[in-house]
Structure formats: C-alpha cells, structure tokens
Short mmCIF file of C-alpha atoms and ligand atoms in Angstrom, two decimals:
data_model
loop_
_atom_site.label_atom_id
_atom_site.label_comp_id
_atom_site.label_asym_id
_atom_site.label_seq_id
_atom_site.Cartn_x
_atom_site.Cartn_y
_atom_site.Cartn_z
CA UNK A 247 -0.42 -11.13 -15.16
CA UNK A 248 2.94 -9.62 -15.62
CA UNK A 249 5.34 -8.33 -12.13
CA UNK A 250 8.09 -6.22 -12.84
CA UNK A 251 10.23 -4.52 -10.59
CA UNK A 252 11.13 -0.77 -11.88
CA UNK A 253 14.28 -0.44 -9.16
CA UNK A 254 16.56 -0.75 -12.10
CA UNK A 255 17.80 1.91 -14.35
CA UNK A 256 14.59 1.52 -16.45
CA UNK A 257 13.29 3.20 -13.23
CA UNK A 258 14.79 6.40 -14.44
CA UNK A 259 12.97 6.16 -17.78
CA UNK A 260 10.03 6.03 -15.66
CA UNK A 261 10.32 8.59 -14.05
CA UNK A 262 11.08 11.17 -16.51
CA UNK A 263 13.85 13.58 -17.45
CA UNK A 264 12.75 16.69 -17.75
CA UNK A 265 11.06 17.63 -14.83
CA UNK A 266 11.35 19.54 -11.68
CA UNK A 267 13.28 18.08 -8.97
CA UNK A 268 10.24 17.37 -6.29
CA UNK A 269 11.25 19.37 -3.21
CA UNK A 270 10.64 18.26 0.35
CA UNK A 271 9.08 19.97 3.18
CA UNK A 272 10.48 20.99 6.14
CA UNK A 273 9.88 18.55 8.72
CA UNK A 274 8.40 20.58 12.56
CA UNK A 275 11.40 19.92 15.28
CA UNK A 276 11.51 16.38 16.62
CA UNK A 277 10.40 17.21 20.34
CA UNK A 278 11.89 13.22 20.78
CA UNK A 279 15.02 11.49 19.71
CA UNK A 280 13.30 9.96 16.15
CA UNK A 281 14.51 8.50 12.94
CA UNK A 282 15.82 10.57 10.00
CA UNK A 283 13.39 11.26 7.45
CA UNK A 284 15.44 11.99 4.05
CA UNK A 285 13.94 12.56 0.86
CA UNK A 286 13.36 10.15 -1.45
CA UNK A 287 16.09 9.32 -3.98
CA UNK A 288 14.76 8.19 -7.84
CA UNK A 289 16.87 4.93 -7.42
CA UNK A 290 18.97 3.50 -10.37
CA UNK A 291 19.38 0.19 -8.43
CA UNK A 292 21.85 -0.83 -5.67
CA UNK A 293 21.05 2.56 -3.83
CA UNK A 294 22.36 4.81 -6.27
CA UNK A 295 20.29 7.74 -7.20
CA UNK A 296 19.13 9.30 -10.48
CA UNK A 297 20.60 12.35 -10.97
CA UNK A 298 17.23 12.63 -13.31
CA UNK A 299 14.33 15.01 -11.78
CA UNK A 300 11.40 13.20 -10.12
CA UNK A 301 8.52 14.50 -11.73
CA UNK A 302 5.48 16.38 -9.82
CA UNK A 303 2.26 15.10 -9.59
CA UNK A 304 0.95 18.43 -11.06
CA UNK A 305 3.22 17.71 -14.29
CA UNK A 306 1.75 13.53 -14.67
CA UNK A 307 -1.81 15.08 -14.74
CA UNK A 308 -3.65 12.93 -13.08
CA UNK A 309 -6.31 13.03 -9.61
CA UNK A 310 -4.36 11.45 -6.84
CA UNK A 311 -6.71 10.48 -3.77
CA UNK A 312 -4.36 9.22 -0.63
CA UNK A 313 -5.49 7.22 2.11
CA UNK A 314 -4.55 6.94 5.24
CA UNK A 315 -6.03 4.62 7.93
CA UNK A 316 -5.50 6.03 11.69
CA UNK A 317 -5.91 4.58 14.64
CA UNK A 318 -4.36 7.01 17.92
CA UNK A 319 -2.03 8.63 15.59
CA UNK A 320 -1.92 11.92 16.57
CA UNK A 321 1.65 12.27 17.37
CA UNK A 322 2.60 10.69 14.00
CA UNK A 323 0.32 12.64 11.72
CA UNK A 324 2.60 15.95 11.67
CA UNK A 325 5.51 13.74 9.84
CA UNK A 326 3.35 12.11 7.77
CA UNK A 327 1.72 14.56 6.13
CA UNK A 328 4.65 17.04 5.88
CA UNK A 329 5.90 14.89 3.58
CA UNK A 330 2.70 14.17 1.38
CA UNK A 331 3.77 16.20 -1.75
CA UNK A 332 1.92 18.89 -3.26
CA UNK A 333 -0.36 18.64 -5.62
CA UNK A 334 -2.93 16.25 -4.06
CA UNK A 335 -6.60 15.71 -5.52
CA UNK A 336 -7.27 14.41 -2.08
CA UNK A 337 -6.16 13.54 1.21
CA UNK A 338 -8.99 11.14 2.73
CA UNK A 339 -7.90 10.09 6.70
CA UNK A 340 -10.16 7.19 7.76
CA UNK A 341 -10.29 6.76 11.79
CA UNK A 342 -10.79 3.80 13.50
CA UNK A 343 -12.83 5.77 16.44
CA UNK A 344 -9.20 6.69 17.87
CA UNK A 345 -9.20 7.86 21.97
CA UNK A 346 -6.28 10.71 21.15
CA UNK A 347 -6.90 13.79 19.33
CA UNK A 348 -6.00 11.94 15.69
CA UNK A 349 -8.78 13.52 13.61
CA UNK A 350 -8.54 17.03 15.57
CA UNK A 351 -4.91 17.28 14.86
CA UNK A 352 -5.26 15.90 10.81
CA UNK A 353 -7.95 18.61 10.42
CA UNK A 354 -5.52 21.12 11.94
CA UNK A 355 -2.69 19.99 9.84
CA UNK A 356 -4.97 19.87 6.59
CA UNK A 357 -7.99 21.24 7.00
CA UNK A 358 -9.03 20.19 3.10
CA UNK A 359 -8.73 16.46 4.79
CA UNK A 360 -11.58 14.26 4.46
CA UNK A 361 -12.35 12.67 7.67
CA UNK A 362 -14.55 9.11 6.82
CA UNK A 363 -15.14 7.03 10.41
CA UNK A 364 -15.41 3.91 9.65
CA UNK A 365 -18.26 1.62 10.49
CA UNK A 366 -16.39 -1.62 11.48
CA UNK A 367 -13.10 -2.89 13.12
CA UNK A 368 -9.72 -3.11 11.20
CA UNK A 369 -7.29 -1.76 9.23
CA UNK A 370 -9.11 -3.85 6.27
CA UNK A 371 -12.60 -2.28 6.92
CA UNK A 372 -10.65 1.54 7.33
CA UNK A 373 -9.24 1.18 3.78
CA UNK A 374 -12.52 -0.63 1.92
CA UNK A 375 -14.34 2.82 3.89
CA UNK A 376 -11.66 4.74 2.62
CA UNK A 377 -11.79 3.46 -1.10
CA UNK A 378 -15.34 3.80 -1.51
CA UNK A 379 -15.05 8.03 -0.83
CA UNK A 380 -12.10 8.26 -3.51
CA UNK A 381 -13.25 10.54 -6.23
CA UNK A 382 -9.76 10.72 -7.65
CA UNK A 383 -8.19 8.75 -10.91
CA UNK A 384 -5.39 7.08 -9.14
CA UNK A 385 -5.67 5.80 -5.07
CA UNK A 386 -2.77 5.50 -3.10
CA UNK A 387 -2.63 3.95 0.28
CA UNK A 388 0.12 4.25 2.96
CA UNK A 389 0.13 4.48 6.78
CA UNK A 390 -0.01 7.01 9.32
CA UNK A 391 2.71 5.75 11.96
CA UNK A 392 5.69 7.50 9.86
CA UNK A 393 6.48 4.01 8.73
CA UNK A 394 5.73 4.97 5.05
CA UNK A 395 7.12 8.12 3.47
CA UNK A 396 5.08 10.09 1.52
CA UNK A 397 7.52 11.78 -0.56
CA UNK A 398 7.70 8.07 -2.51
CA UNK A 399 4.74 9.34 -3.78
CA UNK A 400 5.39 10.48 -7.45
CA UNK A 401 7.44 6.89 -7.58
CA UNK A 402 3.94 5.23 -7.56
CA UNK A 403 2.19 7.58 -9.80
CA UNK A 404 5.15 7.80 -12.45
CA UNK A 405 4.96 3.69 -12.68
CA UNK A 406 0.95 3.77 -12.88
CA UNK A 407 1.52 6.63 -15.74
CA UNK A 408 3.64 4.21 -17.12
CA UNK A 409 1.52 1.53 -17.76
CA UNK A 410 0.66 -0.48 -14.46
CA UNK A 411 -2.66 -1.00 -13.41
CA UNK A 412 -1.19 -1.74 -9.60
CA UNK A 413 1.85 -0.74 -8.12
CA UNK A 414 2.85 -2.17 -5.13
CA UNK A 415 5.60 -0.65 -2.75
CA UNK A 416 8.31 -3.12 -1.77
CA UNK A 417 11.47 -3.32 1.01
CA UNK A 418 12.83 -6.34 -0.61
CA UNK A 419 12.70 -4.89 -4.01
CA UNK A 420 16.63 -3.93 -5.64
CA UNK A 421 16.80 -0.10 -3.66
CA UNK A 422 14.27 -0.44 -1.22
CA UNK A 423 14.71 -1.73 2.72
CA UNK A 424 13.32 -1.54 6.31
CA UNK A 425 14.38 -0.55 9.88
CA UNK A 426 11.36 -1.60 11.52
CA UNK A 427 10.73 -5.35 10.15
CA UNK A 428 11.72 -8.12 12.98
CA UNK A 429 13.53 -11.01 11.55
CA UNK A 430 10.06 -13.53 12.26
CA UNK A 431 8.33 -11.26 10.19
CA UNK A 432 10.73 -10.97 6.98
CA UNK A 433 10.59 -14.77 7.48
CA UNK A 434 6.72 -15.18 7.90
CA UNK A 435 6.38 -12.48 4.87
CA UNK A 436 8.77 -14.30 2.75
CA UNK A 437 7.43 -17.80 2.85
CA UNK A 438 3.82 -16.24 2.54
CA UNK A 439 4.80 -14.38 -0.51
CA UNK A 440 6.17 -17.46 -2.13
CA UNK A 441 3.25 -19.33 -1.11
CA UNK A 442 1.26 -16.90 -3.06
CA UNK A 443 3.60 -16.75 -6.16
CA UNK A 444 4.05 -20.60 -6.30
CA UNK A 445 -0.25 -20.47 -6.74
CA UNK A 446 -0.87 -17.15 -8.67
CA UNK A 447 2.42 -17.34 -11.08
CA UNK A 448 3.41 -13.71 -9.39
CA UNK A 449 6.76 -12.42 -8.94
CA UNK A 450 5.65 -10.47 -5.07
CA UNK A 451 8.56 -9.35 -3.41
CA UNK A 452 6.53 -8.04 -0.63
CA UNK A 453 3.28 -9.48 -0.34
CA UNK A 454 2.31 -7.77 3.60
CA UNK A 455 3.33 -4.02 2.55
CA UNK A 456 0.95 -1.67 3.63
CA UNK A 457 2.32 0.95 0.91
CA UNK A 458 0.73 0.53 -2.76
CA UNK A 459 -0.88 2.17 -5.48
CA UNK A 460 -3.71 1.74 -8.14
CA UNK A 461 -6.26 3.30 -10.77
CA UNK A 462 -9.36 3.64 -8.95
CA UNK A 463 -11.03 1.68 -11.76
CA UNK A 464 -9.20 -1.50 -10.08
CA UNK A 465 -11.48 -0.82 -6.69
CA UNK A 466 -14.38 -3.49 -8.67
CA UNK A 467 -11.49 -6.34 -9.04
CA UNK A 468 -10.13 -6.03 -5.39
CA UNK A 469 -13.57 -5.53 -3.69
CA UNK A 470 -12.47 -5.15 -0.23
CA UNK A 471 -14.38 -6.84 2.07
CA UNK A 472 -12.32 -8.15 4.82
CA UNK A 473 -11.45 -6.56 8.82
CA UNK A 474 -7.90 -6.86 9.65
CA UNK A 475 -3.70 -6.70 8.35
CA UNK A 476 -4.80 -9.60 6.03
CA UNK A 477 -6.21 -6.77 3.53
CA UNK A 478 -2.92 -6.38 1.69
CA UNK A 479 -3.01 -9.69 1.00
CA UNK A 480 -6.42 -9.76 0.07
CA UNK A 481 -5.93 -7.64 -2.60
CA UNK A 482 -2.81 -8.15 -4.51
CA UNK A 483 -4.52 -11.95 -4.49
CA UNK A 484 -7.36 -10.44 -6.63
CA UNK A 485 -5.51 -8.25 -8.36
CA UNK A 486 -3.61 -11.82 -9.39
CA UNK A 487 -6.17 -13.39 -9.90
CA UNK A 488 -8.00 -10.24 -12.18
CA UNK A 489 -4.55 -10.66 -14.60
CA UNK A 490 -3.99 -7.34 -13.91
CA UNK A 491 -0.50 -5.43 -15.09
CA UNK A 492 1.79 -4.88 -11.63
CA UNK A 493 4.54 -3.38 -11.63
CA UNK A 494 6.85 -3.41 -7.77
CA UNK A 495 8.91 -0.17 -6.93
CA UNK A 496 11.61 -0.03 -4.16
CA UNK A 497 10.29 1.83 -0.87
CA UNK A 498 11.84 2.31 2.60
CA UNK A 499 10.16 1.40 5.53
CA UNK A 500 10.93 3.22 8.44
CA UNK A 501 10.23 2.39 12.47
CA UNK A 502 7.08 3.55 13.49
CA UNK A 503 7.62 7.08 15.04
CA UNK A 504 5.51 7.26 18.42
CA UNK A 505 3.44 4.90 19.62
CA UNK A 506 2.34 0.94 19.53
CA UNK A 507 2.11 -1.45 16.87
CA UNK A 508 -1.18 -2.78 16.31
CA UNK A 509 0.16 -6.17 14.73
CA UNK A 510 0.30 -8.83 16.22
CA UNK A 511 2.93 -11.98 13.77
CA UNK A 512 1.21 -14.85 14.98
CA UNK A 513 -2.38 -14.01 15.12
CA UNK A 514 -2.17 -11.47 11.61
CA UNK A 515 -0.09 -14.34 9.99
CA UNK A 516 -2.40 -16.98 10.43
CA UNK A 517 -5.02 -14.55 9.49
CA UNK A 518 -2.89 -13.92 6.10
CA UNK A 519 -2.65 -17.69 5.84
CA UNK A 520 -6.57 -18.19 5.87
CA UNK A 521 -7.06 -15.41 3.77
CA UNK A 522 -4.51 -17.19 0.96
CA UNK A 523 -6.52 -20.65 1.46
CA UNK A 524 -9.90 -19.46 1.58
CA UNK A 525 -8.87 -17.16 -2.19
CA UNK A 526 -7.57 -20.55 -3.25
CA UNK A 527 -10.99 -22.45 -2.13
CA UNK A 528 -13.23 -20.47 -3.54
CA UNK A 529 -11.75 -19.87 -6.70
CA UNK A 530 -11.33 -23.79 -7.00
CA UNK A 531 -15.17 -24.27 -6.08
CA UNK A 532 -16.24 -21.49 -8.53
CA UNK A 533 -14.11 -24.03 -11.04
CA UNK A 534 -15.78 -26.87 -10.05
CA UNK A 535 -19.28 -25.64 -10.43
CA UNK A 536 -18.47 -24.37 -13.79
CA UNK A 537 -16.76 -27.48 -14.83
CA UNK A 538 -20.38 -29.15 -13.45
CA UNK A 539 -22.34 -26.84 -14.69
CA UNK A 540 -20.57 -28.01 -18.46
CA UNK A 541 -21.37 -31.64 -17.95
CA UNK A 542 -23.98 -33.62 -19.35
CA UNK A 543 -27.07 -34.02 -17.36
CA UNK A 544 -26.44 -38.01 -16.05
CA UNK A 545 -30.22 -38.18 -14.94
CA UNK A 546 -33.06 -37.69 -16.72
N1 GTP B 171 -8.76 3.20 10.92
C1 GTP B 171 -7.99 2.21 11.39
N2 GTP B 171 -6.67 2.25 11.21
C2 GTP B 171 -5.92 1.23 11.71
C3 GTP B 171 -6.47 0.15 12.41
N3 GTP B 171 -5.46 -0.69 12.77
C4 GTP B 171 -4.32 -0.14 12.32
N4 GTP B 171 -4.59 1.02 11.67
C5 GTP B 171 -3.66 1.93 10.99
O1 GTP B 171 -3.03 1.15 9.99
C6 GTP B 171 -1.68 1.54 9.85
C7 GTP B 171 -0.78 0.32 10.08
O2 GTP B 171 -0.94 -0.12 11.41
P1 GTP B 171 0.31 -0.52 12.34
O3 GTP B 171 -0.20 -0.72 13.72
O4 GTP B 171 1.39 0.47 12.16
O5 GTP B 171 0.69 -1.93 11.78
P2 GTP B 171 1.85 -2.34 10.79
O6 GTP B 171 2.44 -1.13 10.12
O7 GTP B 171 1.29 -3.38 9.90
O8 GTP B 171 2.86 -3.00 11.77
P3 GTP B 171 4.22 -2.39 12.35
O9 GTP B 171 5.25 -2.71 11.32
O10 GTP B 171 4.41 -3.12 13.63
O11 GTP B 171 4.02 -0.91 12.53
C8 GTP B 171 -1.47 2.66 10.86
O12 GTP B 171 -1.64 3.89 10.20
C9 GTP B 171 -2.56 2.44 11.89
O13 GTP B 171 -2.94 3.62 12.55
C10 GTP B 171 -7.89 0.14 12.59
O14 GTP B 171 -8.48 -0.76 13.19
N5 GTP B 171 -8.58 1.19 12.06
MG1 MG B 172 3.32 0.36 11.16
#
C-alpha cells in the first residue's frame, strides 16, 4: 500500500483552484469560557495557508454520509454540527443509550439526522452500527466532543476525489496539531504507530485518530467488528493489510468542549496493543494453514 501525506503544497493541487472559498457558520454564543473554533485553512505546509479556494462538497459531486458516535453529548453537539458544511448526503448520529438529552438536542439541531442506537457497548460497536446505515459514496467519521472540526471536511473528500481509497486525519502530519493530547498519550500513540508501520510497511503518522475518511466500498475490507477506542486501529490495520491507497491530511485536534473523556491510556492502550497482536496472529495462522494446506500429504 502506498501513505502519503498531502500537507505539502501538492495539498493545494488537491484541493482545487477554482472554486468557492467554503464559508463557515456562525458559531451560537459560548455560554462558557471555550476554545476558539477558526476555520479551517487549505494548508501549504508549515501552517501557511493556500490562498487557493477550498472546494464545496456540492462542486466534488459526490454522497458524503458523516458519522458521529455520541455518548452524553448534548452540550457539544451545537459546535459540532455548526460547523459540518453544507452540502451533506447524510448526517447519521449513532448513540450509545446517552442519560442527557444528546439525541433530543441533534434532532433539534438537524432534524434530517439519522438517529441509529446502537445494540452493543463502545465507540467501536457505535461506528460498525453507524457504517452499516451509510447509503452515501464516501463515509466520514469524526467525533462529537468538539474535538474534531467539521469544517476539515472538504480536506478529506478533495484527497478521496483525488485518488485515495482512505484518508486518514492526522495531528502529527506537516500543518496539523493538538491542544488536547497529554504527553503519555503522544508517547503511547507514537510507539504504537511505529509498531504498526515496522509490521504493515505503513508510513501512519497518527495511528489512534478518531477523524478519517473512506469510499463506502472499503466498509467489506475493514469489517468492523470490535467494542471499544481500539476501532481506529482496527481498521487502518485492515485497510494495511487490504493494500489499499491512503493518503494522511493535516487536522487540528481541539480540547474536548464540555464534558468527560471516555478514554482511559492504560486500559485503551493495552486494548490497542491486543488488537495489533491478535491482526498479526491471525494473519500469520491464516499463512500457516495455507502454507499447510500447499504441502504434500506425508501420510497416506
Ligand atoms: N455511541 C457511542 N459513542 C461513544 C462511546 N464512547 C465514546 N463515544 C463517542 O466517541 C467520541 C470519542 O470519545 P471521547 O470520550 O471523546 O474519547 P477520545 O476523543 O478518544 O479521547 P479524548 O481525547 O480524551 O477526548 C465522542 O464523540 C464520544 O461521545 C460509546 O460507547 N458509544
Ligand atoms: Mg475526545
């Protein structure tokens, strides 16, 4: 498989010349002291921006179907989702049962939101739940805790348009960064994402970013079928493994507007860990059964 990062000035080829500049919303009032949310730049690489227009989703011509797992997010969702950009096929919000008004509010926000509850525990179950309603061409997942800005959106499309089969959002790429990442977990992330690259031959900047995109017809390769925060992991594993075409684009992470993180380092990095040994098992056994299955029959 091929990894490229687009955070250089081949990012502005990317992303077009021609088209309309892709105009924020207005964010409501912050009733609370909370982070700036500015609009996001088309990056040339070390932070400068394109003077280039971003194009809309409406001009790339393709069905984009967002998902966003919740889980007591009701305070968040009003940031969130005045920044999704317009033009959406689909805006699919998959709740994990939350106690707060999450779905009420995200159905007053967007009413044309699909609500899916999921059936099991986890942000991995929410987004296999999620996946399987997508009617769209292209599937983009991101969070709802204002961690993940929306407005990257068209960054994501542009590069699948381009020729990616998977794009993957990354803070360590050339242009992109993160306010909310503890030093433990840029080191955990780090040595997990060389782990992976060291056994897959990938170039992952990033490997635990909950921010990525993809053609729906990639949903067969990652099949989905895990619970918790190891599901980003999970899947750009298979999608190594699949020798699909990935291409990385810079994205900023921002804190977590209101409420709690539901990560815990230790237990969801040992979880990662498992998940990266147990892909590496069973690919091995499949190996060895083929290589078995190949050998002459010894007895009669
Ligand atoms: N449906 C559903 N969503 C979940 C579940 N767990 C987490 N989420 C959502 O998944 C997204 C990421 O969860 P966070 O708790 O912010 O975890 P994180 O972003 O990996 O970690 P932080 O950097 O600490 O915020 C958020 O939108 C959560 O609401 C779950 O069990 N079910
Ligand atoms: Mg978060």
């Amino acid at each position: 498989m091929s990894t490229a990062s687009v955070s250089d000035s081949r990012d502005a080829d990317l992303l077009g010349r021609d088209g309309p500049r892709l105009v924020p919303r207005l964010l409501p009032a912050p009733s609370r002291d909370i982070p700036a949310l500015v609009p996001a730049p088309a990056f040339l690489g070390n932070g400068v921006r394109s003077r280039r227009a971003v194009p809309t989703l409406a001009d790339m011509g393709v069905r984009v179907s967002v998902v966003i797992p919740t889980l007591n997010e009701e305070e968040n969702l009003p940031y969130v989702f005045a920044r999704l950009p317009p033009g959406l096929h689909e805006l699919i919000v998959v709740d994990g049962h939350s106690t707060d008004r999450t779905v009420a509010v995200a159905l007053q926000l967007r009413p044309d939101a699909r609500i899916v509850m999921q059936t099991g525990r986890g942000k991995g179950n929410a987004l296999a739940a999620g996946f399987a309603a997508c009617t769209g061409d292209i599937v983009v997942m991101l969070d709802a805790d204002g961690s993940t800005d929306a407005a990257e959106i068209p960054r994501f499309v542009a590069a699948l348009c381009n020729g990616a089969d998977f794009v993957k959002g990354s803070r360590f790429a050339q242009g992109g960064a993160s306010s909310d990442i503890t030093r433990i977990r840029k080191l955990g992330n780090r040595v997990l994402s060389a782990m992976v690259n060291s056994l897959y031959g990938t170039s992952y900047t990033d490997l635990c970013y909950g921010y990525n995109a993809f053609w729906t017809r990639c949903l067969p390769y990652m099949h989905v079928d895990c619970d918790g925060f190891e599901v980003e992991t999970l899947i750009n594993v298979r999608i190594a493994k699949a020798g699909l075409v990935v291409h990385e684009v810079p994205s900023y992470e921002r804190n977590r507007i209101y409420g709690a993180s539901n990560l815990s380092a230790l237990r969801d990095g040992g979880r990662v860990l498992r998940t990266i040994a147990s892909e590496r098992v069973s690919a091995a056994s499949r190996r060895l059964w083929r290589s078995r299955l190949r050998l002459p029959r010894l007895m009669p």
